[in-house]
Amino acid sequence: MNAPDTGPTTRDRILNAAERLFAQRGYYGVTIRQITREAGVDVALASYYFGPKADLFRAVLERRAEELHGAILASIDAVEKRAGDRPPGVESLIRAFAQPSIDRLVRGGEGWRDYIHMMAGLYSSQQSEFLVAMNDMYTPAMRRVMELIRLSIPTASERSVTLSFYMLLTAVISIYSETVGLERLSNGTIHPTDFDAILDHLAPFFAAGFHRMASV
Amino acid sequence: MNAPDTGPTTRDRILNAAERLFAQRGYYGVTIRQITREAGVDVALASYYFGPKADLFRAVLERRAEELHGAILASIDAVEKRAGDRPPGVESLIRAFAQPSIDRLVRGGEGWRDYIHMMAGLYSSQQSEFLVAMNDMYTPAMRRVMELIRLSIPTASERSVTLSFYMLLTAVISIYSETVGLERLSNGTIHPTDFDAILDHLAPFFAAGFHRMASV
DNA sequence: GTCTATAATGAGATAGAC
DNA sequence: GTCTATCTCATTATAGAC
């Protein structure tokens, strides 16, 4: 669409800047003027392309959702295939669910990092309008994981698996946010960016929990 | 100090209003004018009592920290006493850690509810300055729990227990925030305010994880 | 598609009267 | 300890020139 040296379009420049700033300071912590300043474009262009601020926020949220959600579903499918006729193990399902986000966080460039930080910040906010919108974008993948865990642990009730999955979800999302919490808790010996090490701990840790609640 | 019918002092009226609004909309989502309007006092009084907005936020954060932190420590002590000479079990330590906050969330009145929601919102924000301040207020209790878990599972490394405790912490804090996440995940069958039921699931769930990672 | 200019509003903070 | 008045600055949003 563009000549090779023009870089991103104005629309994308605004989305990129908004993504970065919303990730750092949340919805209310950012003004449209800061966004357009950061993007190097005129203030009026934000309204021109996106309308009000809330719509710009939603546009940022939606831009990468389809790709990431698709990657998570594909990752779950791959684990299913590898398991053959039997249901895949819980630990591998946890890994399949978390890995695509971590891949993009680590190797997807700044844009993906900002996007995932932004989602993590949103998840525990009281901004329930945006929160529900985001939740809905990833619901099919979450339901699929819960379904497969139930096949893997048939004695566990739906309620038990839902509660356990929620615990998993909150932990995974906190890890995506790379906050200083873990670093301070460990006196600086564990870095929030050691995602591989953290996932190697998290996966068996939570798998054990799911199995423990198998009879509930 | 006050006559019995004057109600809270102006200072406390401002703190109460700030607590409520910060809990709902976060630091940036609230203006001093909104706070003083909600408190029914003049705008200028916020500056008079607390100085800049950041200092007011810190004052809200600090007001209840000592009491809650003390209650958590007392709760841990009680579990230790009950266990006698042997180290207390992991599940009872998890309960001791989470229960004082839940008690205040459920039975402490609006003020405590707002305070705990505000802390939960802060924990996963990128507001690292306030975040670190809050973390520090509760560090002794967290260290104590980790210490006792290590006594209970002597084969677990410090690193393993720290990672596991971090997972626990993120889940517990998410639950305090009472967001719509769990409700949506369960299609409305599990309510975020069913704290007793959630804790009955969470405690054995996480205890199993700690034990699973005993040899790491 | 981009920018200038401006309208309308609200923000934080404080000096000074009471 | 409280309030009025005001300063200074930034905000969203839009109308209209280019």
Short mmCIF file of C-alpha atoms (C1' of nucleotides) in Angstrom, two decimals:
data_model
loop_
_atom_site.label_atom_id
_atom_site.label_comp_id
_atom_site.label_asym_id
_atom_site.label_seq_id
_atom_site.Cartn_x
_atom_site.Cartn_y
_atom_site.Cartn_z
CA MET A 1 0.00 0.00 0.00
CA ASN A 2 2.73 2.46 0.96
CA ALA A 3 6.00 3.22 -0.66
CA PRO A 4 8.69 1.15 1.08
CA ASP A 5 10.33 4.11 2.81
CA THR A 6 7.32 5.97 4.15
CA GLY A 7 7.04 3.81 7.27
CA PRO A 8 3.75 3.29 9.05
CA THR A 9 0.69 5.23 8.02
CA THR A 10 -0.55 8.07 10.16
CA ARG A 11 -3.31 5.84 11.46
CA ASP A 12 -0.77 3.25 12.61
CA ARG A 13 1.56 5.86 14.03
CA ILE A 14 -1.28 6.99 16.28
CA LEU A 15 -2.16 3.43 17.26
CA ASN A 16 1.48 2.65 18.06
CA ALA A 17 1.89 5.71 20.23
CA ALA A 18 -1.43 5.10 21.98
CA GLU A 19 -0.48 1.48 22.65
CA ARG A 20 2.82 2.50 24.20
CA LEU A 21 1.35 5.22 26.41
CA PHE A 22 -1.76 3.32 27.51
CA ALA A 23 0.52 0.42 28.49
CA GLN A 24 2.62 2.70 30.66
CA ARG A 25 0.00 4.87 32.31
CA GLY A 26 -3.43 3.36 31.73
CA TYR A 27 -6.45 4.86 30.05
CA TYR A 28 -6.88 7.92 32.25
CA GLY A 29 -3.17 8.56 32.56
CA VAL A 30 -2.85 9.45 28.90
CA THR A 31 -4.18 12.39 26.91
CA ILE A 32 -4.84 12.54 23.20
CA ARG A 33 -2.34 15.35 22.97
CA GLN A 34 0.39 13.19 24.46
CA ILE A 35 -0.46 10.45 22.03
CA THR A 36 -0.33 12.62 18.96
CA ARG A 37 2.80 14.36 20.21
CA GLU A 38 4.46 10.96 20.67
CA ALA A 39 3.25 9.90 17.22
CA GLY A 40 4.61 13.07 15.67
CA VAL A 41 1.29 14.02 14.11
CA ASP A 42 -1.22 16.77 14.63
CA VAL A 43 -3.69 16.61 17.52
CA ALA A 44 -6.71 16.84 15.30
CA LEU A 45 -5.81 13.64 13.46
CA ALA A 46 -6.69 11.44 16.40
CA SER A 47 -10.27 12.63 16.30
CA TYR A 48 -10.24 12.44 12.52
CA TYR A 49 -9.31 8.77 12.45
CA PHE A 50 -10.80 7.39 15.64
CA GLY A 51 -13.33 9.79 17.07
CA PRO A 52 -13.45 10.01 20.87
CA LYS A 53 -10.72 8.75 23.15
CA ALA A 54 -12.61 5.61 24.18
CA ASP A 55 -12.89 4.54 20.56
CA LEU A 56 -9.17 4.97 20.07
CA PHE A 57 -8.56 2.76 23.08
CA ARG A 58 -10.84 0.10 21.70
CA ALA A 59 -9.10 0.28 18.33
CA VAL A 60 -5.75 -0.40 20.02
CA LEU A 61 -7.26 -3.32 21.90
CA GLU A 62 -8.73 -4.84 18.76
CA ARG A 63 -5.82 -4.40 16.39
CA ARG A 64 -3.79 -7.38 17.61
CA ALA A 65 -6.50 -9.47 19.26
CA GLU A 66 -7.35 -11.63 16.28
CA GLU A 67 -3.75 -12.63 15.63
CA LEU A 68 -2.94 -13.46 19.24
CA HIS A 69 -6.18 -15.29 19.86
CA GLY A 70 -5.65 -17.31 16.66
CA ALA A 71 -2.11 -18.16 17.74
CA ILE A 72 -3.34 -19.41 21.12
CA LEU A 73 -5.97 -21.60 19.47
CA ALA A 74 -3.35 -22.97 17.04
CA SER A 75 -1.01 -23.66 19.93
CA ILE A 76 -3.74 -25.63 21.72
CA ASP A 77 -4.53 -27.55 18.53
CA ALA A 78 -0.87 -28.50 18.17
CA VAL A 79 -0.79 -29.92 21.69
CA GLU A 80 -3.94 -31.89 20.98
CA LYS A 81 -2.43 -33.36 17.81
CA ARG A 82 0.75 -34.30 19.61
CA ALA A 83 -1.25 -36.14 22.26
CA GLY A 84 -2.93 -38.31 19.66
CA ASP A 85 -6.12 -40.01 20.79
CA ARG A 86 -5.72 -39.30 24.48
CA PRO A 87 -6.48 -35.88 25.95
CA PRO A 88 -3.35 -33.75 26.36
CA GLY A 89 -1.87 -33.36 29.84
CA VAL A 90 -2.72 -30.35 31.97
CA GLU A 91 0.84 -29.08 32.10
CA SER A 92 1.16 -29.04 28.33
CA LEU A 93 -2.18 -27.24 28.04
CA ILE A 94 -1.00 -24.55 30.44
CA ARG A 95 2.14 -24.10 28.36
CA ALA A 96 0.18 -24.00 25.14
CA PHE A 97 -2.09 -21.31 26.55
CA ALA A 98 0.67 -19.06 27.86
CA GLN A 99 3.41 -19.53 25.27
CA PRO A 100 2.05 -17.49 22.33
CA SER A 101 1.75 -14.37 24.49
CA ILE A 102 5.21 -14.88 25.92
CA ASP A 103 6.68 -15.38 22.45
CA ARG A 104 5.27 -12.05 21.36
CA LEU A 105 6.27 -10.37 24.59
CA VAL A 106 9.87 -11.45 24.12
CA ARG A 107 10.34 -11.64 20.39
CA GLY A 108 7.46 -9.66 18.90
CA GLY A 109 9.05 -6.23 19.14
CA GLU A 110 7.98 -3.16 21.08
CA GLY A 111 4.46 -3.08 19.71
CA TRP A 112 3.55 -6.50 21.00
CA ARG A 113 5.22 -5.82 24.32
CA ASP A 114 3.15 -2.68 24.75
CA TYR A 115 -0.04 -4.43 23.71
CA ILE A 116 0.38 -7.23 26.21
CA HIS A 117 1.34 -4.86 29.01
CA MET A 118 -1.74 -2.83 28.22
CA MET A 119 -3.99 -5.89 28.44
CA ALA A 120 -2.41 -6.95 31.70
CA GLY A 121 -2.96 -3.52 33.19
CA LEU A 122 -6.55 -3.57 32.06
CA TYR A 123 -7.35 -6.97 33.50
CA SER A 124 -7.25 -5.95 37.13
CA SER A 125 -8.61 -2.49 36.64
CA GLN A 126 -12.14 -1.46 37.47
CA GLN A 127 -12.63 -0.31 33.89
CA SER A 128 -15.21 -2.98 33.45
CA GLU A 129 -16.42 -1.77 30.08
CA PHE A 130 -13.07 -2.27 28.33
CA LEU A 131 -12.35 -5.27 30.51
CA VAL A 132 -15.40 -7.12 29.31
CA ALA A 133 -14.60 -6.27 25.70
CA MET A 134 -11.10 -7.70 26.07
CA ASN A 135 -12.33 -10.77 27.92
CA ASP A 136 -14.73 -11.55 25.11
CA MET A 137 -11.97 -11.42 22.50
CA TYR A 138 -10.17 -14.31 24.18
CA THR A 139 -13.10 -16.30 25.51
CA PRO A 140 -13.07 -19.12 22.91
CA ALA A 141 -9.46 -20.02 23.67
CA MET A 142 -10.10 -19.99 27.41
CA ARG A 143 -13.18 -22.17 27.06
CA ARG A 144 -11.23 -24.61 24.89
CA VAL A 145 -8.49 -24.98 27.49
CA MET A 146 -11.02 -25.58 30.26
CA GLU A 147 -12.81 -28.16 28.11
CA LEU A 148 -9.61 -30.08 27.44
CA ILE A 149 -8.57 -29.98 31.08
CA ARG A 150 -11.92 -31.54 31.94
CA LEU A 151 -11.24 -34.32 29.45
CA SER A 152 -7.84 -34.83 31.01
CA ILE A 153 -9.23 -34.91 34.57
CA PRO A 154 -12.74 -36.34 34.14
CA THR A 155 -13.45 -36.48 37.85
CA ALA A 156 -13.13 -32.71 38.26
CA SER A 157 -16.34 -30.70 38.19
CA GLU A 158 -16.86 -27.83 35.79
CA ARG A 159 -16.97 -25.48 38.75
CA SER A 160 -13.66 -26.75 40.09
CA VAL A 161 -11.94 -26.40 36.73
CA THR A 162 -13.32 -22.90 36.25
CA LEU A 163 -12.07 -21.75 39.64
CA SER A 164 -8.67 -23.32 39.07
CA PHE A 165 -8.41 -21.82 35.61
CA TYR A 166 -9.21 -18.41 37.01
CA MET A 167 -6.29 -18.71 39.45
CA LEU A 168 -4.07 -19.68 36.56
CA LEU A 169 -5.30 -16.79 34.45
CA THR A 170 -4.63 -14.18 37.11
CA ALA A 171 -1.10 -15.46 37.66
CA VAL A 172 -0.30 -15.62 33.96
CA ILE A 173 -1.58 -12.11 33.39
CA SER A 174 0.39 -10.75 36.32
CA ILE A 175 3.49 -12.28 34.82
CA TYR A 176 2.81 -10.63 31.50
CA SER A 177 2.71 -7.27 33.21
CA GLU A 178 6.38 -7.61 34.28
CA THR A 179 5.78 -5.53 37.38
CA VAL A 180 8.36 -5.08 40.06
CA GLY A 181 6.48 -7.39 42.43
CA LEU A 182 8.43 -10.56 41.73
CA GLU A 183 11.75 -8.76 41.65
CA ARG A 184 11.19 -7.22 45.06
CA LEU A 185 9.82 -10.40 46.58
CA SER A 186 13.00 -12.23 45.57
CA ASN A 187 15.36 -9.41 46.57
CA GLY A 188 16.32 -8.95 42.96
CA THR A 189 17.34 -12.55 42.30
CA ILE A 190 14.42 -13.38 40.01
CA HIS A 191 13.82 -11.07 37.09
CA PRO A 192 10.30 -10.51 35.77
CA THR A 193 11.65 -11.00 32.25
CA ASP A 194 12.87 -14.57 32.87
CA PHE A 195 9.72 -15.85 31.23
CA ASP A 196 11.08 -19.27 30.35
CA ALA A 197 12.17 -19.93 33.92
CA ILE A 198 8.90 -18.60 35.30
CA LEU A 199 6.82 -20.73 32.94
CA ASP A 200 8.90 -23.79 33.83
CA HIS A 201 7.83 -23.22 37.41
CA LEU A 202 4.29 -22.11 36.76
CA ALA A 203 3.22 -25.00 34.53
CA PRO A 204 3.87 -27.92 36.92
CA PHE A 205 2.83 -25.77 39.89
CA PHE A 206 -0.63 -25.11 38.51
CA ALA A 207 -0.98 -28.57 36.99
CA ALA A 208 -0.57 -29.99 40.49
CA GLY A 209 -3.33 -27.71 41.71
CA PHE A 210 -5.73 -28.84 39.00
CA HIS A 211 -5.04 -32.50 39.88
CA ARG A 212 -5.40 -31.85 43.59
CA MET A 213 -8.93 -30.53 42.99
CA ALA A 214 -9.84 -33.50 40.81
CA SER A 215 -12.42 -34.87 43.20
CA VAL A 216 -14.21 -31.59 43.90
CA MET B 1 -11.88 14.57 69.91
CA ASN B 2 -15.11 15.45 68.15
CA ALA B 3 -18.57 15.90 69.50
CA PRO B 4 -20.45 12.63 68.98
CA ASP B 5 -22.71 13.99 66.26
CA THR B 6 -20.24 15.83 64.06
CA GLY B 7 -19.17 12.70 62.22
CA PRO B 8 -15.75 12.36 60.67
CA THR B 9 -13.35 15.28 60.59
CA THR B 10 -12.80 17.16 57.36
CA ARG B 11 -9.49 15.40 56.96
CA ASP B 12 -11.17 12.00 57.18
CA ARG B 13 -14.03 13.05 54.93
CA ILE B 14 -11.46 13.82 52.24
CA LEU B 15 -9.61 10.55 52.81
CA ASN B 16 -12.86 8.57 52.65
CA ALA B 17 -13.94 10.20 49.41
CA ALA B 18 -10.48 9.80 47.87
CA GLU B 19 -10.39 6.14 48.88
CA ARG B 20 -13.73 5.48 47.25
CA LEU B 21 -12.92 7.27 44.01
CA PHE B 22 -9.36 5.98 43.63
CA ALA B 23 -10.70 2.46 44.13
CA GLN B 24 -13.19 2.92 41.33
CA ARG B 25 -11.16 4.79 38.76
CA GLY B 26 -7.51 4.68 39.71
CA TYR B 27 -5.10 7.52 40.40
CA TYR B 28 -5.38 9.33 37.09
CA GLY B 29 -9.09 8.75 36.77
CA VAL B 30 -9.86 10.98 39.71
CA THR B 31 -9.49 14.73 40.16
CA ILE B 32 -9.08 16.62 43.38
CA ARG B 33 -12.23 18.52 42.52
CA GLN B 34 -14.22 15.29 42.31
CA ILE B 35 -12.82 14.16 45.63
CA THR B 36 -13.71 17.32 47.48
CA ARG B 37 -17.11 17.45 45.80
CA GLU B 38 -17.77 13.87 46.97
CA ALA B 39 -16.53 14.75 50.44
CA GLY B 40 -18.77 17.81 50.58
CA VAL B 41 -15.90 20.16 51.39
CA ASP B 42 -14.17 22.98 49.59
CA VAL B 43 -11.57 22.26 46.89
CA ALA B 44 -8.87 24.20 48.62
CA LEU B 45 -9.02 21.97 51.70
CA ALA B 46 -7.42 19.04 49.91
CA SER B 47 -4.28 21.07 49.30
CA TYR B 48 -4.48 22.50 52.80
CA TYR B 49 -4.43 19.08 54.48
CA PHE B 50 -2.43 16.95 52.11
CA GLY B 51 -0.53 19.08 49.62
CA PRO B 52 -0.25 17.72 46.08
CA LYS B 53 -2.43 14.96 44.71
CA ALA B 54 0.28 12.29 44.97
CA ASP B 55 0.62 12.97 48.69
CA LEU B 56 -3.10 12.56 49.18
CA PHE B 57 -2.93 9.21 47.42
CA ARG B 58 -0.09 8.09 49.66
CA ALA B 59 -2.01 9.21 52.73
CA VAL B 60 -4.96 7.02 51.71
CA LEU B 61 -2.61 4.10 51.15
CA GLU B 62 -0.98 4.51 54.54
CA ARG B 63 -4.04 5.13 56.69
CA ARG B 64 -5.11 1.50 56.98
CA ALA B 65 -1.83 -0.27 56.22
CA GLU B 66 -0.62 -0.64 59.77
CA GLU B 67 -3.85 -2.19 61.03
CA LEU B 68 -4.19 -4.67 58.17
CA HIS B 69 -0.54 -5.65 58.20
CA GLY B 70 -0.70 -6.15 61.95
CA ALA B 71 -3.80 -8.31 61.58
CA ILE B 72 -2.08 -10.50 58.99
CA LEU B 73 0.92 -10.98 61.27
CA ALA B 74 -1.36 -11.83 64.20
CA SER B 75 -3.25 -14.29 62.04
CA ILE B 76 0.01 -16.03 61.10
CA ASP B 77 1.08 -16.10 64.74
CA ALA B 78 -2.19 -17.75 65.71
CA VAL B 79 -1.67 -20.51 63.15
CA GLU B 80 1.84 -21.05 64.43
CA LYS B 81 0.60 -21.37 68.00
CA ARG B 82 -2.10 -23.80 66.98
CA ALA B 83 0.49 -25.99 65.26
CA GLY B 84 2.54 -26.28 68.44
CA ASP B 85 6.13 -27.39 67.93
CA ARG B 86 5.78 -28.47 64.34
CA PRO B 87 5.67 -25.94 61.50
CA PRO B 88 2.11 -25.13 60.40
CA GLY B 89 0.80 -26.67 57.21
CA VAL B 90 0.92 -24.76 53.95
CA GLU B 91 -2.83 -24.69 53.51
CA SER B 92 -3.39 -23.13 56.91
CA LEU B 93 -0.68 -20.54 56.18
CA ILE B 94 -2.39 -19.56 52.96
CA ARG B 95 -5.65 -19.15 54.82
CA ALA B 96 -4.00 -17.13 57.56
CA PHE B 97 -2.47 -14.82 55.00
CA ALA B 98 -5.64 -14.18 53.02
CA GLN B 99 -8.28 -14.20 55.73
CA PRO B 100 -7.72 -10.81 57.41
CA SER B 101 -8.14 -8.97 54.12
CA ILE B 102 -11.24 -10.96 53.26
CA ASP B 103 -12.72 -10.28 56.70
CA ARG B 104 -12.32 -6.57 56.16
CA LEU B 105 -13.56 -6.76 52.60
CA VAL B 106 -16.74 -8.47 53.71
CA ARG B 107 -17.36 -7.16 57.18
CA GLY B 108 -15.21 -4.03 57.49
CA GLY B 109 -17.64 -1.62 55.91
CA GLU B 110 -17.34 0.50 52.79
CA GLY B 111 -14.05 2.10 53.76
CA TRP B 112 -12.19 -1.16 54.01
CA ARG B 113 -13.78 -2.43 50.84
CA ASP B 114 -12.61 0.64 48.97
CA TYR B 115 -9.13 0.44 50.45
CA ILE B 116 -8.65 -3.18 49.41
CA HIS B 117 -10.03 -2.57 45.94
CA MET B 118 -7.66 0.34 45.59
CA MET B 119 -4.67 -1.78 46.57
CA ALA B 120 -5.71 -4.53 44.19
CA GLY B 121 -6.00 -2.08 41.32
CA LEU B 122 -2.62 -0.66 42.15
CA TYR B 123 -0.84 -3.99 42.26
CA SER B 124 -1.01 -4.69 38.57
CA SER B 125 -0.63 -1.13 37.44
CA GLN B 126 2.52 0.33 36.03
CA GLN B 127 2.45 3.00 38.74
CA SER B 128 5.66 1.61 40.08
CA GLU B 129 6.28 4.40 42.56
CA PHE B 130 3.09 3.82 44.54
CA LEU B 131 3.33 0.10 43.89
CA VAL B 132 6.69 -0.17 45.58
CA ALA B 133 5.48 1.89 48.53
CA MET B 134 2.52 -0.43 49.02
CA ASN B 135 4.62 -3.54 48.60
CA ASP B 136 6.99 -2.36 51.30
CA MET B 137 4.14 -1.88 53.78
CA TYR B 138 3.29 -5.59 53.61
CA THR B 139 6.74 -7.08 53.09
CA PRO B 140 7.29 -8.40 56.63
CA ALA B 141 4.11 -10.49 56.58
CA MET B 142 4.93 -11.89 53.15
CA ARG B 143 8.46 -12.80 54.20
CA ARG B 144 7.13 -14.49 57.32
CA VAL B 145 4.75 -16.66 55.32
CA MET B 146 7.51 -17.69 52.93
CA GLU B 147 9.80 -18.51 55.85
CA LEU B 148 7.19 -20.74 57.48
CA ILE B 149 6.39 -22.49 54.22
CA ARG B 150 10.08 -23.30 53.89
CA LEU B 151 10.03 -24.82 57.38
CA SER B 152 7.00 -26.84 56.41
CA ILE B 153 8.57 -28.05 53.15
CA PRO B 154 12.30 -28.15 53.93
CA THR B 155 13.25 -29.67 50.59
CA ALA B 156 11.94 -26.69 48.64
CA SER B 157 14.50 -24.07 47.65
CA GLU B 158 14.08 -20.42 48.55
CA ARG B 159 13.73 -19.63 44.85
CA SER B 160 10.97 -22.19 44.40
CA VAL B 161 9.00 -20.92 47.38
CA THR B 162 9.37 -17.32 46.23
CA LEU B 163 8.06 -18.13 42.76
CA SER B 164 5.18 -20.14 44.15
CA PHE B 165 4.31 -17.44 46.65
CA TYR B 166 4.25 -14.88 43.87
CA MET B 167 1.68 -16.97 41.98
CA LEU B 168 -0.39 -17.16 45.14
CA LEU B 169 -0.10 -13.44 45.73
CA THR B 170 -1.29 -12.50 42.25
CA ALA B 171 -4.31 -14.81 42.53
CA VAL B 172 -5.26 -13.56 45.98
CA ILE B 173 -5.02 -9.93 44.92
CA SER B 174 -7.11 -10.56 41.81
CA ILE B 175 -9.76 -12.06 44.01
CA TYR B 176 -9.73 -9.03 46.27
CA SER B 177 -10.45 -6.84 43.27
CA GLU B 178 -13.80 -8.58 42.68
CA THR B 179 -13.60 -7.96 38.95
CA VAL B 180 -16.06 -9.43 36.49
CA GLY B 181 -13.45 -11.93 35.23
CA LEU B 182 -14.53 -14.88 37.35
CA GLU B 183 -18.20 -14.20 36.86
CA ARG B 184 -17.86 -14.19 33.08
CA LEU B 185 -15.59 -17.21 33.01
CA SER B 186 -18.22 -19.20 34.91
CA ASN B 187 -21.17 -17.84 32.92
CA GLY B 188 -22.44 -16.15 36.04
CA THR B 189 -22.49 -19.25 38.23
CA ILE B 190 -19.62 -18.21 40.49
CA HIS B 191 -19.84 -14.79 42.09
CA PRO B 192 -16.71 -12.76 42.81
CA THR B 193 -18.07 -12.05 46.28
CA ASP B 194 -18.25 -15.72 47.32
CA PHE B 195 -14.99 -15.28 49.16
CA ASP B 196 -15.41 -18.22 51.50
CA ALA B 197 -16.06 -20.60 48.64
CA ILE B 198 -13.20 -19.18 46.62
CA LEU B 199 -10.78 -19.45 49.54
CA ASP B 200 -11.90 -23.04 50.18
CA HIS B 201 -10.82 -23.80 46.64
CA LEU B 202 -7.74 -21.60 46.53
CA ALA B 203 -6.07 -22.84 49.71
CA PRO B 204 -5.75 -26.56 48.85
CA PHE B 205 -5.17 -25.70 45.20
CA PHE B 206 -2.09 -23.61 45.93
CA ALA B 207 -0.91 -25.84 48.76
CA ALA B 208 -0.70 -28.68 46.25
CA GLY B 209 1.42 -26.50 43.98
CA PHE B 210 3.85 -25.67 46.77
CA HIS B 211 4.23 -29.37 47.59
CA ARG B 212 4.62 -30.32 43.95
CA MET B 213 7.61 -27.98 43.69
CA ALA B 214 9.17 -29.33 46.88
CA SER B 215 12.17 -30.84 45.15
CA VAL B 216 13.04 -27.84 43.00
"C1'" DG C 1 -5.41 14.04 4.55
"C1'" DT C 2 -3.39 17.63 7.24
"C1'" DC C 3 -3.05 21.72 9.88
"C1'" DT C 4 -4.36 26.33 12.19
"C1'" DA C 5 -7.20 28.41 15.23
"C1'" DT C 6 -10.32 28.53 18.64
"C1'" DA C 7 -14.19 27.34 21.65
"C1'" DA C 8 -15.54 25.41 25.92
"C1'" DT C 9 -14.30 23.13 29.80
"C1'" DG C 10 -11.76 21.57 33.63
"C1'" DA C 11 -7.48 20.78 35.90
"C1'" DG C 12 -4.00 21.79 40.15
"C1'" DA C 13 -2.53 25.14 43.12
"C1'" DT C 14 -2.41 29.26 46.06
"C1'" DA C 15 -3.01 34.12 47.96
"C1'" DG C 16 -5.68 36.31 50.96
"C1'" DA C 17 -10.22 37.46 53.23
"C1'" DC C 18 -12.90 35.81 56.94
"C1'" DG D 1 -9.95 25.85 59.61
"C1'" DT D 2 -12.66 27.35 55.78
"C1'" DC D 3 -13.93 29.67 51.64
"C1'" DT D 4 -13.69 33.06 47.56
"C1'" DA D 5 -11.35 34.30 43.82
"C1'" DT D 6 -8.08 33.74 40.57
"C1'" DC D 7 -3.82 32.34 38.03
"C1'" DT D 8 -1.92 29.30 34.84
"C1'" DC D 9 -2.12 25.63 32.31
"C1'" DA D 10 -3.91 21.55 29.78
"C1'" DT D 11 -7.72 19.13 28.11
"C1'" DT D 12 -11.30 17.42 24.25
"C1'" DA D 13 -13.37 18.59 20.25
"C1'" DT D 14 -14.46 20.96 16.01
"C1'" DA D 15 -14.89 24.43 12.19
"C1'" DG D 16 -12.71 25.73 8.34
"C1'" DA D 17 -8.43 26.94 5.52
"C1'" DC D 18 -5.19 24.60 2.65
#
